[in-house]
């Protein structure tokens, strides 16, 4: 009656690591039953199946593919086929067979609260690709600009993702500051010439002779720390 094939292979979730030479190694663990063991590599428009062993018993198997297209994002999965012809696929994750890069697109500016933009890029558009980064620079997160998450995902269908830096009116700063993003190692390579980028957060200087509202949130006008002069304005002050 077309029931479940009890002899179908059972895999653990496959894993992948990026090697020092830029290649990738996928590990597939066959827990139960015998048959063909391989790895599927799916790049949306194309797919590759590498057979590791044609008649395998339960155990651990690895594949370091040399037949994948450069600068391409791949999903990978363990593949099995038993003597009855029953096929099984155990999905893994995603890796990018190339180098990603980051660049500054524009600076942030406290004057008008103009958002600054970094752009993280790859060559293809297949599959979501998550990237992590470290934040540095002389600006203070939560004071000079909104705190960044440290992760960004290039979505399927796109070759890049923008990381926006939202400036805050910083009453403690009287000069321009910087925000720097450095790409972290992951399931992708990093362009040696474009693995980090820096932008300027342009400071808003209060015009001479004016007492300027600098609070980053709603507050009382009678509280001196909400004003650039450090004192609450009086009826004789010029307020901007």
CSV table of C-alpha atoms in Angstrom, one decimal:
chain,number,residue,atom,x,y,z
A,1,UNK,CA,0.0,0.0,0.0
A,2,UNK,CA,2.9,2.4,-0.5
A,3,UNK,CA,3.9,2.7,3.1
A,4,UNK,CA,7.1,4.1,4.6
A,5,UNK,CA,10.3,2.3,3.5
A,6,UNK,CA,11.8,1.2,6.8
A,7,UNK,CA,15.1,0.6,5.1
A,8,UNK,CA,15.4,4.3,4.0
A,9,UNK,CA,18.6,5.9,5.2
A,10,UNK,CA,18.6,8.3,8.2
A,11,UNK,CA,21.1,11.2,8.3
A,12,UNK,CA,22.0,13.7,11.0
A,13,UNK,CA,21.9,17.3,9.9
A,14,UNK,CA,25.0,17.8,7.8
A,15,UNK,CA,27.6,20.5,8.6
A,16,UNK,CA,30.1,22.5,6.7
A,17,UNK,CA,33.4,24.2,7.5
A,18,UNK,CA,35.5,26.6,5.5
A,19,UNK,CA,39.1,25.4,5.2
A,20,UNK,CA,42.3,27.6,5.4
A,21,UNK,CA,42.7,27.3,1.6
A,22,UNK,CA,39.2,28.6,0.9
A,23,UNK,CA,37.7,25.2,0.1
A,24,UNK,CA,34.7,23.8,2.0
A,25,UNK,CA,34.2,20.4,3.6
A,26,UNK,CA,30.8,19.0,4.2
A,27,UNK,CA,30.3,16.2,6.8
A,28,UNK,CA,27.4,13.8,6.5
A,29,UNK,CA,26.6,11.3,9.3
A,30,UNK,CA,24.6,8.3,8.2
A,31,UNK,CA,22.9,6.9,11.4
A,32,UNK,CA,20.8,4.1,10.0
A,33,UNK,CA,20.6,1.7,7.0
A,34,UNK,CA,22.8,1.2,3.9
A,35,UNK,CA,23.0,2.7,0.4
A,36,UNK,CA,24.4,5.5,-1.7
A,37,UNK,CA,25.8,8.5,0.3
A,38,UNK,CA,26.5,11.8,-1.3
A,39,UNK,CA,26.1,15.6,-1.0
A,40,UNK,CA,23.8,17.9,-2.9
A,41,UNK,CA,24.9,21.5,-3.7
A,42,UNK,CA,22.1,23.7,-4.9
A,43,UNK,CA,22.7,27.2,-6.4
A,44,UNK,CA,19.1,27.8,-7.4
A,45,UNK,CA,19.7,27.8,-11.2
A,46,UNK,CA,22.1,24.8,-11.1
A,47,UNK,CA,22.7,21.9,-8.8
A,48,UNK,CA,25.6,19.4,-8.3
A,49,UNK,CA,25.4,16.0,-6.7
A,50,UNK,CA,28.7,14.5,-5.5
A,51,UNK,CA,28.5,10.7,-4.6
A,52,UNK,CA,30.9,9.9,-1.8
A,53,UNK,CA,30.2,6.2,-1.6
A,54,UNK,CA,28.0,3.9,-3.7
A,55,UNK,CA,27.4,1.3,-1.0
A,56,UNK,CA,27.8,2.8,2.4
A,57,UNK,CA,27.0,1.5,5.9
A,58,UNK,CA,26.3,3.9,8.8
A,59,UNK,CA,29.2,6.1,9.5
A,60,UNK,CA,30.7,9.6,8.9
A,61,UNK,CA,31.4,10.8,5.4
A,62,UNK,CA,33.0,14.0,4.1
A,63,UNK,CA,33.1,15.8,0.8
A,64,UNK,CA,35.4,18.7,-0.2
A,65,UNK,CA,34.0,19.7,-3.6
A,66,UNK,CA,36.3,20.9,-6.4
A,67,UNK,CA,33.5,21.1,-9.0
A,68,UNK,CA,31.5,24.1,-7.7
A,69,UNK,CA,31.3,27.5,-9.5
A,70,UNK,CA,33.3,30.3,-8.0
A,71,UNK,CA,31.5,33.3,-6.5
A,72,UNK,CA,28.3,31.4,-6.0
A,73,UNK,CA,26.1,30.8,-3.0
A,74,UNK,CA,25.2,27.2,-2.3
A,75,UNK,CA,22.7,25.3,-0.1
A,76,UNK,CA,24.0,21.9,0.8
A,77,UNK,CA,22.3,18.6,1.9
A,78,UNK,CA,23.2,15.0,2.6
A,79,UNK,CA,21.8,12.7,0.0
A,80,UNK,CA,21.0,9.0,0.2
A,81,UNK,CA,19.5,6.3,-1.9
A,82,UNK,CA,18.9,2.7,-0.8
A,83,UNK,CA,18.5,-0.6,-2.7
A,84,UNK,CA,14.8,0.0,-3.1
A,85,UNK,CA,15.5,3.3,-4.9
A,86,UNK,CA,14.1,5.4,-2.0
A,87,UNK,CA,15.9,8.7,-1.9
A,88,UNK,CA,16.4,10.9,1.2
A,89,UNK,CA,17.7,14.4,1.6
A,90,UNK,CA,18.8,16.0,4.9
A,91,UNK,CA,19.1,19.7,4.5
A,92,UNK,CA,22.1,21.6,5.8
A,93,UNK,CA,22.9,25.3,5.6
A,94,UNK,CA,24.4,27.8,3.1
A,95,UNK,CA,27.9,28.9,2.2
A,96,UNK,CA,29.4,31.3,-0.4
A,97,UNK,CA,32.1,30.0,-2.7
A,98,UNK,CA,33.8,33.4,-3.1
A,99,UNK,CA,34.8,36.6,-1.3
A,100,UNK,CA,32.4,39.2,0.1
A,101,UNK,CA,33.3,42.9,0.6
A,102,UNK,CA,32.1,46.0,2.5
A,103,UNK,CA,32.2,49.6,1.4
A,104,UNK,CA,31.1,53.0,2.7
A,105,UNK,CA,28.3,54.4,0.6
A,106,UNK,CA,27.7,57.6,2.6
A,107,UNK,CA,28.5,59.3,5.9
A,108,UNK,CA,26.0,60.0,8.7
A,109,UNK,CA,25.2,63.6,9.8
A,110,UNK,CA,23.7,64.8,13.0
A,111,UNK,CA,22.5,67.9,11.1
A,112,UNK,CA,19.1,66.7,9.8
A,113,UNK,CA,19.8,63.2,11.2
A,114,UNK,CA,21.0,61.9,7.9
A,115,UNK,CA,21.6,58.1,7.9
A,116,UNK,CA,25.0,56.8,6.9
A,117,UNK,CA,25.2,53.6,4.8
A,118,UNK,CA,27.7,50.7,4.6
A,119,UNK,CA,27.1,48.1,1.8
A,120,UNK,CA,28.1,44.4,2.1
A,121,UNK,CA,28.3,42.7,-1.4
A,122,UNK,CA,28.7,39.4,-3.1
A,123,UNK,CA,28.8,38.5,-6.8
A,124,UNK,CA,25.7,36.3,-7.1
A,125,UNK,CA,22.1,36.5,-5.9
A,126,UNK,CA,21.2,32.9,-4.9
A,127,UNK,CA,19.9,32.2,-1.4
A,128,UNK,CA,20.0,34.2,1.8
A,129,UNK,CA,23.6,34.7,3.1
A,130,UNK,CA,24.1,35.8,6.7
A,131,UNK,CA,27.2,37.9,7.4
A,132,UNK,CA,28.6,39.0,10.8
A,133,UNK,CA,30.7,42.0,11.5
A,134,UNK,CA,32.5,43.8,14.3
A,135,UNK,CA,31.9,47.5,15.0
A,136,UNK,CA,34.6,49.9,15.9
A,137,UNK,CA,35.6,53.6,15.5
A,138,UNK,CA,35.7,56.6,17.8
A,139,UNK,CA,31.9,57.1,17.9
A,140,UNK,CA,29.9,55.7,20.9
A,141,UNK,CA,27.0,53.3,20.1
A,142,UNK,CA,23.8,54.5,21.8
A,143,UNK,CA,25.2,58.0,22.2
A,144,UNK,CA,26.5,59.1,18.8
A,145,UNK,CA,24.6,56.6,16.7
A,146,UNK,CA,22.0,53.8,17.1
A,147,UNK,CA,23.5,50.5,18.2
A,148,UNK,CA,24.2,48.0,15.4
A,149,UNK,CA,23.3,44.3,15.6
A,150,UNK,CA,26.6,42.8,14.3
A,151,UNK,CA,24.7,40.7,11.7
A,152,UNK,CA,23.3,41.3,8.2
A,153,UNK,CA,21.7,39.0,5.7
A,154,UNK,CA,22.1,39.4,2.0
A,155,UNK,CA,18.7,38.3,0.8
A,156,UNK,CA,18.0,35.8,-2.0
A,157,UNK,CA,17.6,37.7,-5.2
A,158,UNK,CA,20.1,40.5,-4.2
A,159,UNK,CA,23.9,40.8,-4.4
A,160,UNK,CA,24.1,43.2,-1.4
A,161,UNK,CA,22.7,44.4,1.8
A,162,UNK,CA,23.0,47.9,3.4
A,163,UNK,CA,23.8,48.5,7.0
A,164,UNK,CA,22.4,51.8,8.1
A,165,UNK,CA,24.0,54.0,10.8
A,166,UNK,CA,21.4,56.2,12.4
A,167,UNK,CA,23.0,59.3,14.0
A,168,UNK,CA,21.9,60.7,17.3
A,169,UNK,CA,22.2,64.2,18.6
A,170,UNK,CA,25.2,63.8,20.9
A,171,UNK,CA,25.4,66.4,23.6
A,172,UNK,CA,28.7,65.0,24.9
A,173,UNK,CA,30.6,65.4,21.6
A,174,UNK,CA,31.8,68.5,19.9
A,175,UNK,CA,33.7,67.0,17.0
A,176,UNK,CA,33.1,64.5,14.2
A,177,UNK,CA,33.4,60.8,15.1
A,178,UNK,CA,33.9,57.6,13.1
A,179,UNK,CA,32.1,54.2,12.8
A,180,UNK,CA,34.1,51.3,11.4
A,181,UNK,CA,32.8,47.9,10.3
A,182,UNK,CA,35.0,44.9,9.9
A,183,UNK,CA,33.7,41.7,8.4
A,184,UNK,CA,34.1,38.6,10.5
A,185,UNK,CA,35.2,35.2,9.2
A,186,UNK,CA,32.3,32.9,8.3
A,187,UNK,CA,31.0,30.6,5.6
A,188,UNK,CA,32.3,33.0,2.9
A,189,UNK,CA,35.7,34.5,2.0
A,190,UNK,CA,36.6,38.1,2.7
A,191,UNK,CA,38.1,40.4,0.1
A,192,UNK,CA,41.6,41.2,1.4
A,193,UNK,CA,41.3,44.8,0.0
A,194,UNK,CA,37.7,45.4,1.2
A,195,UNK,CA,37.2,43.6,4.4
A,196,UNK,CA,36.5,46.8,6.4
A,197,UNK,CA,35.2,50.3,5.9
A,198,UNK,CA,34.8,53.5,7.9
A,199,UNK,CA,32.4,56.4,7.9
A,200,UNK,CA,32.2,59.7,9.6
A,201,UNK,CA,29.4,60.8,11.9
A,202,UNK,CA,29.4,64.6,11.2
A,203,UNK,CA,28.8,66.5,14.5
A,204,UNK,CA,26.1,69.1,14.8
A,205,UNK,CA,27.6,72.2,16.2
A,206,UNK,CA,25.3,74.6,17.9
A,207,UNK,CA,25.4,78.1,16.3
A,208,UNK,CA,27.1,80.7,18.4
A,209,UNK,CA,24.7,82.7,20.5
A,210,UNK,CA,22.0,80.0,20.5
A,211,UNK,CA,21.0,77.5,23.2
A,212,UNK,CA,20.0,74.4,21.2
A,213,UNK,CA,17.8,71.5,22.2
A,214,UNK,CA,20.1,68.4,22.2
A,215,UNK,CA,18.2,65.7,24.1
A,216,UNK,CA,17.8,62.5,22.2
A,217,UNK,CA,14.3,61.8,23.6
A,218,UNK,CA,11.4,63.8,24.9
A,219,UNK,CA,12.2,65.7,28.0
A,220,UNK,CA,11.5,68.8,30.1
A,221,UNK,CA,12.5,72.2,28.7
A,222,UNK,CA,13.4,73.2,32.3
A,223,UNK,CA,16.1,70.6,32.6
A,224,UNK,CA,19.5,72.2,31.7
A,225,UNK,CA,21.1,69.0,30.4
A,226,UNK,CA,18.6,68.9,27.6
A,227,UNK,CA,20.2,72.1,26.2
A,228,UNK,CA,23.6,72.8,24.5
A,229,UNK,CA,24.5,75.6,27.0
A,230,UNK,CA,23.8,73.3,29.9
A,231,UNK,CA,21.1,75.6,31.3
A,232,UNK,CA,17.4,76.0,30.6
A,233,UNK,CA,16.6,79.0,28.4
A,234,UNK,CA,15.0,82.1,29.6
A,235,UNK,CA,12.7,84.5,27.8
A,236,UNK,CA,15.7,86.6,26.7
A,237,UNK,CA,17.6,83.6,25.0
A,238,UNK,CA,17.7,82.8,21.3
A,239,UNK,CA,16.4,79.2,21.1
A,240,UNK,CA,17.1,77.0,18.0
